[in-house]
Structures are given as structure tokens and as C-alpha cells.
Amino acid sequence: MHQPLARHWERTWVQGWYYNPIYPGLYFYALSKSPDAKNPDTLIEATIGEPETLDPAWAYDTASGEVIFNIYDTLIFFDREHVDKFVPVIAEKVPSVENGLVKISEKGMTVIFPIRKGIKTHDGGEITPEDVEYSFERAMIQDRDGGPVWMILMPLLGVESLSELGNLSDPNDAARIGKMIDEAVEVQGDNVVFHLVKPYPLMTFLQIWSQTWSSIVDKECAIKHGAWPGNKDNWVEVFRKYHNPEEPELQEADCGSGPFMLEKWEHGKQISLVRFDDYFQGPAKLKRAIIKKVDEWPTRKLMFINGDADIVYVPIMHAKELEGAEGIRCVKGLPTLANTAIFFTFKIDPNSPYIG
């Protein structure tokens, strides 16, 4: 078994980049370009593929995650390159046993997040504790097949899927499960309180709550785009309409409060983000970030060499083509949270066409 190492390629005029193996995408808020760079206010990334969706409760791919990380905020976030240290974002503090925001007993575990005031959203509102509660309840209700929400369900409800708790079409089961969702996340004044069914590793909990599926959405904006309206009077109907939908409710919506806003998504070509000047931590240094879908390596290579792309995905088999190139920097030996394994089989069909 082998842990693969990653590489990062960028023009030398790019400044501020850092790497965290838990979220390998680009966090544009940290980046800038030197004044003598080509298009100094705009960062262009040329890569393969494109996002599947901009819905935080649906997205489970890295391309979607990169965009969501930049247009949404989470309660807490990783402290730069650290995977075990966190900084408060929408929350005012990172919960811990020491500061009294994590309480553990034989019956379960409670994690409290004091919510920061005055955070503006891209839709013109402000983030409230009710938005935080709604974001997690909506994610649990959606719980789409093959999605990321199992990581939220595990600590809060003790299951990987709502279907494990009962029949969502049965009025009694639906009411019971809905009550569990409602009671798992509560607003208490300026705090949002998470009630876990049993003690859970705090480090793991904080890592999960720092990821894209834990993004905080503007409730009014989400409802405006067709998401769950927050009603809890008929859980059978709620689950029928909003559980495991065929399509993401917030497919191309921007209901975030992050440092960048969605400008335009040209499917199959590129996605453009523009700076949110009212970002609560101050405006980003870049005015715009563009992620271009360029599947052909020769085209990406030419863009990189000519300075038409600042950061480029370089397949390992083509790495030597750029090593030592003027104005291009490669950071090697980056750890990844992945393993590559080779397995042997000794029961081989003598007639197999794969025998050399």
C-alpha cells in the first residue's frame, strides 16, 4: 500500500497559496498576484472536468467543492494547512470542552456554536442562528443517495441514512424521524446547539463541520430557489417533496456569504466568481476568479506557458515537460489523504486474454 503525493503548479506571480490535504481545491480568498502579473486582479485556473452542482447538501465531488468553499462559509474552518486546528468563521468560537461549548455525558454530547452577528449574504440578508439551524436540518432532510450528508447524520442521529430509522412514507415513522431532526439542532438565543445521540470524537466532528456539506445557506434565498420552506407540520409531505430529490434544489443558486459570488456558469466552458466586497472579513485581494474547463493537455500547457492561466492541472506523465520552465513553480511532495494499493491474485484462468 502506498500513499500518493500530490504536486501543485502555478505561475511564480501567484502569492498566498497554501495546501490542506482535506480540501485540495483552491481557496481564492488567500490568493493574490504580483502587480507585474498578466491580469493582476483575475486568477485563472485551467483544469479538467467541472462542478456537478453548487448545492452544498448535494455536492460530493472536488470540483463542486472548490466553488462552494469560495461562495459559502462554514461555522468553522481549517487553520490554513492544519487538519487538526480550526478557526472560527460564522461561529464566534471553536467549541471545546475547555471553553464550555462541548458538554459530554453518558446520555450524549452537546456542541454549542455562538453565532457571529453582522455577516452579510450575497442575496442582501444577514446570517442568523436560524439560517444555521435551517442549513443542517435541510441537509438531513435532503439526504440524497450517494451524497455527503451521512457524515452529518452519523453524529446527530446515529445512522448513515434516514431510511435506517423507519418508513418515511408512514405518518408515524415520519413524525418520529422529523422530531429527531428538529431536536438535533436548536437555536438558543445567539447560539446554535447540536445534540449528538452519543459521545463522538470531537476532532472528527469539527472536521466534518468544516467541510462544504456543512456550509451555511441563507434560508430566505434557498426557499426562493425552491428548497424546503422550513415547515414541520406534515413530515410525510416534507420527506415526499424534499428527501432524496432527483435534482439539486440549489443547482446554480448562490445563497452564500463567502468571499466570492457566482458571476456566471457557462457549462462545459468555465465558471466565473466575482469578489464580494461586503465580506465580513474584508474584501479579497483578487477581483475575480475563473475556473476554465480545458480537458486537452496541450491547450492547458500552452495557456500556462503564455501566462494565460495562473494555476494548471498537470498530469504526472507530463510533469517533465514543465520542470525548469521560466516563470512556473512546482511544489512537490504534498501529502494526500489517499492510499494506492496493488493486490495479487494467484487463481488465474489459464485461458484469460489478459495473460501476457
CSV table of C-alpha atoms in Angstrom, one decimal:
chain,number,residue,atom,x,y,z
A,1,MET,CA,0.0,0.0,0.0
A,2,HIS,CA,1.3,3.4,-0.9
A,3,GLN,CA,0.3,7.0,0.0
A,4,PRO,CA,0.5,9.1,-3.2
A,5,LEU,CA,2.0,12.5,-3.1
A,6,ALA,CA,0.5,15.5,-4.9
A,7,ARG,CA,2.0,18.4,-6.8
A,8,HIS,CA,0.9,21.9,-7.3
A,9,TRP,CA,1.7,24.0,-10.4
A,10,GLU,CA,1.4,27.8,-10.5
A,11,ARG,CA,2.9,30.8,-12.1
A,12,THR,CA,5.6,32.4,-9.9
A,13,TRP,CA,3.5,35.6,-9.7
A,14,VAL,CA,0.8,33.8,-7.7
A,15,GLN,CA,1.0,34.6,-4.0
A,16,GLY,CA,-0.6,33.3,-0.8
A,17,TRP,CA,-1.2,29.7,-1.9
A,18,TYR,CA,-1.2,27.0,0.8
A,19,TYR,CA,-2.2,23.4,0.8
A,20,ASN,CA,-4.5,21.4,3.1
A,21,PRO,CA,-4.9,17.7,2.2
A,22,ILE,CA,-8.5,17.7,3.4
A,23,TYR,CA,-9.6,20.3,0.9
A,24,PRO,CA,-7.2,20.2,-2.1
A,25,GLY,CA,-9.2,22.8,-4.0
A,26,LEU,CA,-8.1,26.5,-4.3
A,27,TYR,CA,-9.2,28.9,-1.6
A,28,PHE,CA,-9.2,32.1,-3.6
A,29,TYR,CA,-9.5,34.4,-0.6
A,30,ALA,CA,-5.9,33.7,0.4
A,31,LEU,CA,-4.5,34.3,-3.1
A,32,SER,CA,-3.2,37.4,-4.9
A,33,LYS,CA,-1.0,38.1,-7.9
A,34,SER,CA,2.1,40.4,-8.1
A,35,PRO,CA,1.4,43.8,-9.8
A,36,ASP,CA,3.5,42.8,-12.8
A,37,ALA,CA,1.5,39.7,-13.5
A,38,LYS,CA,-0.7,39.2,-16.5
A,39,ASN,CA,-4.3,40.3,-15.5
A,40,PRO,CA,-3.2,41.0,-11.9
A,41,ASP,CA,-6.8,41.3,-10.5
A,42,THR,CA,-8.0,38.0,-12.0
A,43,LEU,CA,-6.9,34.5,-11.2
A,44,ILE,CA,-7.4,31.8,-13.9
A,45,GLU,CA,-7.3,28.1,-13.2
A,46,ALA,CA,-7.3,25.7,-16.1
A,47,THR,CA,-8.3,22.2,-15.1
A,48,ILE,CA,-10.3,19.1,-16.2
A,49,GLY,CA,-13.9,18.5,-15.5
A,50,GLU,CA,-16.4,20.9,-14.0
A,51,PRO,CA,-18.6,21.2,-10.9
A,52,GLU,CA,-21.6,18.9,-10.7
A,53,THR,CA,-23.7,21.3,-8.6
A,54,LEU,CA,-23.4,24.4,-6.3
A,55,ASP,CA,-25.8,22.9,-3.7
A,56,PRO,CA,-23.8,22.2,-0.5
A,57,ALA,CA,-26.1,19.5,0.7
A,58,TRP,CA,-25.8,17.6,-2.6
A,59,ALA,CA,-22.1,18.1,-3.7
A,60,TYR,CA,-19.7,15.3,-3.1
A,61,ASP,CA,-17.1,16.0,-5.8
A,62,THR,CA,-14.0,18.1,-5.5
A,63,ALA,CA,-14.8,20.4,-8.5
A,64,SER,CA,-18.1,21.4,-6.9
A,65,GLY,CA,-16.4,21.7,-3.5
A,66,GLU,CA,-13.8,24.2,-4.8
A,67,VAL,CA,-16.5,26.6,-5.9
A,68,ILE,CA,-18.7,26.0,-2.8
A,69,PHE,CA,-15.7,26.7,-0.5
A,70,ASN,CA,-15.4,30.1,-2.1
A,71,ILE,CA,-19.0,31.3,-2.2
A,72,TYR,CA,-20.2,29.8,1.2
A,73,ASP,CA,-18.9,29.9,4.7
A,74,THR,CA,-18.9,27.3,7.4
A,75,LEU,CA,-19.2,27.7,11.1
A,76,ILE,CA,-15.5,27.0,11.5
A,77,PHE,CA,-12.7,26.3,9.0
A,78,PHE,CA,-9.3,24.6,8.9
A,79,ASP,CA,-6.4,26.8,10.1
A,80,ARG,CA,-4.6,27.0,6.8
A,81,GLU,CA,-2.6,23.8,6.2
A,82,HIS,CA,-3.6,22.2,9.5
A,83,VAL,CA,-6.1,19.3,9.5
A,84,ASP,CA,-6.4,19.3,13.3
A,85,LYS,CA,-6.6,23.0,14.1
A,86,PHE,CA,-9.6,25.3,13.3
A,87,VAL,CA,-10.5,28.9,13.2
A,88,PRO,CA,-14.0,30.4,13.8
A,89,VAL,CA,-15.8,31.8,10.8
A,90,ILE,CA,-19.6,32.2,11.1
A,91,ALA,CA,-19.2,30.9,14.7
A,92,GLU,CA,-17.5,33.3,17.2
A,93,LYS,CA,-15.6,30.5,18.8
A,94,VAL,CA,-14.3,27.0,18.1
A,95,PRO,CA,-16.1,24.7,20.5
A,96,SER,CA,-14.1,22.8,23.1
A,97,VAL,CA,-14.5,21.1,26.4
A,98,GLU,CA,-12.2,23.7,27.9
A,99,ASN,CA,-14.3,26.7,26.8
A,100,GLY,CA,-17.5,25.0,28.0
A,101,LEU,CA,-19.0,24.8,24.5
A,102,VAL,CA,-18.7,21.0,24.4
A,103,LYS,CA,-20.6,19.0,27.0
A,104,ILE,CA,-20.2,15.2,27.3
A,105,SER,CA,-22.4,12.9,29.4
A,106,GLU,CA,-23.4,9.3,29.4
A,107,LYS,CA,-26.6,10.3,27.5
A,108,GLY,CA,-24.9,12.0,24.7
A,109,MET,CA,-22.9,15.1,23.7
A,110,THR,CA,-23.8,18.7,23.1
A,111,VAL,CA,-21.8,21.1,20.9
A,112,ILE,CA,-22.6,24.8,21.1
A,113,PHE,CA,-21.7,27.4,18.4
A,114,PRO,CA,-22.1,31.1,19.3
A,115,ILE,CA,-23.1,32.8,16.0
A,116,ARG,CA,-21.4,35.9,14.8
A,117,LYS,CA,-23.6,38.9,14.1
A,118,GLY,CA,-23.4,41.2,11.1
A,119,ILE,CA,-22.4,38.7,8.4
A,120,LYS,CA,-24.0,39.8,5.1
A,121,THR,CA,-25.1,37.4,2.4
A,122,HIS,CA,-24.9,37.7,-1.3
A,123,ASP,CA,-28.6,37.9,-1.5
A,124,GLY,CA,-28.8,41.0,0.7
A,125,GLY,CA,-29.6,39.5,4.1
A,126,GLU,CA,-27.6,38.6,7.2
A,127,ILE,CA,-26.7,35.2,8.6
A,128,THR,CA,-28.7,34.4,11.7
A,129,PRO,CA,-28.8,31.4,14.1
A,130,GLU,CA,-32.0,30.4,12.3
A,131,ASP,CA,-30.1,30.1,9.0
A,132,VAL,CA,-27.6,27.8,10.6
A,133,GLU,CA,-30.3,25.6,12.0
A,134,TYR,CA,-32.1,25.5,8.7
A,135,SER,CA,-28.9,24.6,6.8
A,136,PHE,CA,-28.3,21.5,8.8
A,137,GLU,CA,-32.0,20.4,9.0
A,138,ARG,CA,-32.3,20.9,5.3
A,139,ALA,CA,-29.2,18.8,4.6
A,140,MET,CA,-30.6,16.0,6.8
A,141,ILE,CA,-34.0,16.1,5.1
A,142,GLN,CA,-32.4,16.0,1.7
A,143,ASP,CA,-30.1,13.1,2.4
A,144,ARG,CA,-29.7,12.2,-1.2
A,145,ASP,CA,-28.4,8.7,-2.2
A,146,GLY,CA,-24.7,8.7,-2.7
A,147,GLY,CA,-24.3,12.2,-1.1
A,148,PRO,CA,-22.2,13.5,1.8
A,149,VAL,CA,-24.9,14.0,4.4
A,150,TRP,CA,-24.3,10.6,6.0
A,151,MET,CA,-21.4,12.4,7.8
A,152,ILE,CA,-23.8,14.8,9.4
A,153,LEU,CA,-26.4,12.1,10.2
A,154,MET,CA,-24.0,9.8,12.0
A,155,PRO,CA,-23.1,12.1,15.0
A,156,LEU,CA,-26.6,13.7,15.2
A,157,LEU,CA,-28.9,10.8,14.6
A,158,GLY,CA,-26.6,7.7,14.8
A,159,VAL,CA,-27.4,6.5,11.3
A,160,GLU,CA,-26.0,6.9,7.8
A,161,SER,CA,-29.3,7.3,6.1
A,162,LEU,CA,-32.8,8.4,7.3
A,163,SER,CA,-34.2,5.2,5.8
A,164,GLU,CA,-32.5,3.3,8.6
A,165,LEU,CA,-34.8,5.0,11.1
A,166,GLY,CA,-38.1,3.9,9.5
A,167,ASN,CA,-40.5,4.3,6.6
A,168,LEU,CA,-40.6,8.0,5.6
A,169,SER,CA,-43.9,7.4,3.9
A,170,ASP,CA,-45.6,6.2,7.1
A,171,PRO,CA,-47.1,9.1,9.1
A,172,ASN,CA,-46.0,7.8,12.5
A,173,ASP,CA,-42.4,7.0,11.4
A,174,ALA,CA,-42.2,10.3,9.5
A,175,ALA,CA,-43.3,12.3,12.5
A,176,ARG,CA,-40.9,10.5,14.8
A,177,ILE,CA,-37.9,11.0,12.4
A,178,GLY,CA,-38.9,14.6,11.8
A,179,LYS,CA,-38.9,15.2,15.5
A,180,MET,CA,-35.4,13.7,15.8
A,181,ILE,CA,-34.2,16.1,13.1
A,182,ASP,CA,-35.9,19.1,14.7
A,183,GLU,CA,-34.4,18.3,18.1
A,184,ALA,CA,-30.9,17.6,16.9
A,185,VAL,CA,-30.3,21.2,16.0
A,186,GLU,CA,-31.8,24.0,18.1
A,187,VAL,CA,-31.5,27.8,18.4
A,188,GLN,CA,-30.9,29.1,21.9
A,189,GLY,CA,-30.6,32.9,21.8
A,190,ASP,CA,-27.5,33.7,19.7
A,191,ASN,CA,-26.3,30.1,19.9
A,192,VAL,CA,-26.9,27.1,17.8
A,193,VAL,CA,-26.8,23.8,19.8
A,194,PHE,CA,-26.2,20.4,18.3
A,195,HIS,CA,-27.4,17.4,20.3
A,196,LEU,CA,-25.5,14.2,19.4
A,197,VAL,CA,-27.0,10.9,20.2
A,198,LYS,CA,-23.8,9.7,21.9
A,199,PRO,CA,-20.3,10.9,22.6
A,200,TYR,CA,-18.5,11.4,19.3
A,201,PRO,CA,-14.8,12.1,18.6
A,202,LEU,CA,-14.6,15.9,18.7
A,203,MET,CA,-11.8,16.2,16.2
A,204,THR,CA,-13.8,14.2,13.6
A,205,PHE,CA,-16.9,16.3,14.4
A,206,LEU,CA,-15.1,19.5,13.8
A,207,GLN,CA,-13.5,18.3,10.6
A,208,ILE,CA,-17.0,17.3,9.3
A,209,TRP,CA,-18.4,20.7,10.3
A,210,SER,CA,-15.6,22.5,8.4
A,211,GLN,CA,-16.5,20.9,5.0
A,212,THR,CA,-18.7,22.0,2.2
A,213,TRP,CA,-21.7,20.0,3.2
A,214,SER,CA,-21.8,22.0,6.4
A,215,SER,CA,-22.0,25.3,4.6
A,216,ILE,CA,-24.4,27.8,5.9
A,217,VAL,CA,-27.1,28.9,3.4
A,218,ASP,CA,-29.2,32.0,3.5
A,219,LYS,CA,-32.7,30.5,4.4
A,220,GLU,CA,-34.7,33.0,2.5
A,221,CYS,CA,-32.6,32.7,-0.6
A,222,ALA,CA,-32.8,28.9,-0.5
A,223,ILE,CA,-36.5,29.0,-0.2
A,224,LYS,CA,-36.8,31.4,-3.0
A,225,HIS,CA,-34.9,28.9,-5.2
A,226,GLY,CA,-37.3,26.1,-4.4
A,227,ALA,CA,-35.6,24.5,-1.3
A,228,TRP,CA,-37.5,23.1,1.7
A,229,PRO,CA,-39.5,26.1,3.1
A,230,GLY,CA,-38.9,25.1,6.8
A,231,ASN,CA,-42.3,23.7,7.5
A,232,LYS,CA,-42.6,20.9,10.1
A,233,ASP,CA,-46.4,20.4,10.3
A,234,ASN,CA,-46.6,17.4,7.9
A,235,TRP,CA,-43.4,15.4,7.8
A,236,VAL,CA,-44.7,12.8,5.3
A,237,GLU,CA,-45.2,15.6,2.8
A,238,VAL,CA,-41.8,17.2,3.7
A,239,PHE,CA,-40.0,13.9,3.0
A,240,ARG,CA,-42.0,13.2,-0.1
A,241,LYS,CA,-41.1,16.6,-1.7
A,242,TYR,CA,-37.6,17.2,-0.3
A,243,HIS,CA,-35.9,13.9,0.6
A,244,ASN,CA,-33.5,12.3,-1.9
A,245,PRO,CA,-34.6,14.6,-4.8
A,246,GLU,CA,-33.7,13.8,-8.4
A,247,GLU,CA,-32.0,17.2,-8.9
A,248,PRO,CA,-30.2,19.6,-6.5
A,249,GLU,CA,-32.5,22.3,-5.3
A,250,LEU,CA,-29.7,24.9,-5.3
A,251,GLN,CA,-28.1,23.7,-8.5
A,252,GLU,CA,-26.9,27.1,-9.7
A,253,ALA,CA,-28.1,29.2,-6.8
A,254,ASP,CA,-25.7,31.3,-4.7
A,255,CYS,CA,-27.2,31.6,-1.2
A,256,GLY,CA,-23.8,32.1,0.5
A,257,SER,CA,-21.9,34.7,2.5
A,258,GLY,CA,-18.4,33.7,1.3
A,259,PRO,CA,-15.6,36.0,-0.1
A,260,PHE,CA,-16.7,35.4,-3.7
A,261,MET,CA,-20.1,35.4,-5.5
A,262,LEU,CA,-21.2,33.4,-8.5
A,263,GLU,CA,-20.9,35.6,-11.6
A,264,LYS,CA,-21.6,33.1,-14.4
A,265,TRP,CA,-21.6,29.4,-15.1
A,266,GLU,CA,-21.0,28.5,-18.7
A,267,HIS,CA,-21.5,24.8,-18.7
A,268,GLY,CA,-18.7,22.9,-20.4
A,269,LYS,CA,-16.5,26.0,-20.5
A,270,GLN,CA,-15.9,27.9,-17.3
A,271,ILE,CA,-17.3,29.2,-14.1
A,272,SER,CA,-16.6,32.8,-13.0
A,273,LEU,CA,-16.6,34.2,-9.5
A,274,VAL,CA,-16.5,37.8,-8.6
A,275,ARG,CA,-15.4,39.4,-5.3
A,276,PHE,CA,-18.0,40.1,-2.6
A,277,ASP,CA,-17.0,43.5,-1.4
A,278,ASP,CA,-19.1,43.2,1.8
A,279,TYR,CA,-17.4,40.1,3.0
A,280,PHE,CA,-17.2,40.3,6.8
A,281,GLN,CA,-13.5,39.6,7.0
A,282,GLY,CA,-12.8,42.2,4.3
A,283,PRO,CA,-12.8,42.0,0.5
A,284,ALA,CA,-10.4,39.6,-1.2
A,285,LYS,CA,-7.4,40.9,-3.0
A,286,LEU,CA,-8.5,39.3,-6.3
A,287,LYS,CA,-11.4,40.9,-8.1
A,288,ARG,CA,-12.3,37.8,-10.0
A,289,ALA,CA,-11.5,34.1,-10.2
A,290,ILE,CA,-12.2,32.0,-13.3
A,291,ILE,CA,-12.1,28.2,-13.4
A,292,LYS,CA,-11.8,27.0,-17.0
A,293,LYS,CA,-12.6,23.5,-18.2
A,294,VAL,CA,-9.8,22.6,-20.5
A,295,ASP,CA,-9.6,18.8,-20.9
A,296,GLU,CA,-6.8,18.8,-23.6
A,297,TRP,CA,-3.3,18.9,-22.0
A,298,PRO,CA,-1.6,20.6,-25.0
A,299,THR,CA,-4.0,23.5,-24.7
A,300,ARG,CA,-3.6,23.8,-20.9
A,301,LYS,CA,0.2,23.7,-21.3
A,302,LEU,CA,0.2,26.5,-23.9
A,303,MET,CA,-2.1,28.6,-21.7
A,304,PHE,CA,0.3,28.1,-18.8
A,305,ILE,CA,3.5,28.9,-20.6
A,306,ASN,CA,1.9,32.0,-22.2
A,307,GLY,CA,0.7,33.2,-18.8
A,308,ASP,CA,-3.0,32.9,-19.8
A,309,ALA,CA,-3.6,30.6,-16.9
A,310,ASP,CA,-2.1,31.1,-13.4
A,311,ILE,CA,-2.7,27.6,-12.0
A,312,VAL,CA,-3.0,24.5,-14.1
A,313,TYR,CA,-3.7,20.8,-13.6
A,314,VAL,CA,-0.6,18.9,-14.9
A,315,PRO,CA,-0.8,15.1,-15.2
A,316,ILE,CA,2.2,13.4,-13.7
A,317,MET,CA,3.2,11.9,-17.0
A,318,HIS,CA,3.7,15.4,-18.4
A,319,ALA,CA,5.5,16.9,-15.4
A,320,LYS,CA,8.9,16.8,-17.0
A,321,GLU,CA,7.6,19.0,-19.9
A,322,LEU,CA,7.4,21.9,-17.5
A,323,GLU,CA,10.1,21.3,-15.0
A,324,GLY,CA,12.5,24.3,-15.0
A,325,ALA,CA,10.2,26.4,-17.3
A,326,GLU,CA,10.7,30.1,-16.7
A,327,GLY,CA,8.0,31.7,-14.6
A,328,ILE,CA,6.5,28.4,-13.5
A,329,ARG,CA,6.7,27.0,-10.0
A,330,CYS,CA,6.0,23.4,-8.9
A,331,VAL,CA,5.5,22.4,-5.2
A,332,LYS,CA,6.2,18.7,-4.8
A,333,GLY,CA,5.7,16.1,-2.1
A,334,LEU,CA,2.3,17.2,-0.9
A,335,PRO,CA,0.7,14.6,1.4
A,336,THR,CA,-2.7,13.3,0.4
A,337,LEU,CA,-5.5,11.5,2.4
A,338,ALA,CA,-5.5,8.6,-0.1
A,339,ASN,CA,-3.9,5.2,-0.5
A,340,THR,CA,-2.9,3.4,-3.6
A,341,ALA,CA,-2.9,-0.4,-3.3
A,342,ILE,CA,-1.9,-3.3,-5.5
A,343,PHE,CA,-3.4,-6.7,-5.0
A,344,PHE,CA,-2.3,-10.0,-6.4
A,345,THR,CA,-4.5,-13.0,-7.4
A,346,PHE,CA,-3.0,-16.4,-7.7
A,347,LYS,CA,-6.1,-18.2,-9.1
A,348,ILE,CA,-5.7,-17.2,-12.8
A,349,ASP,CA,-7.8,-18.7,-15.6
A,350,PRO,CA,-5.2,-20.1,-18.0
A,351,ASN,CA,-7.4,-19.0,-20.9
A,352,SER,CA,-7.6,-15.4,-19.7
A,353,PRO,CA,-6.9,-12.9,-22.5
A,354,TYR,CA,-5.1,-10.7,-20.0
A,355,ILE,CA,-2.2,-13.2,-19.6
A,356,GLY,CA,0.9,-11.7,-21.3
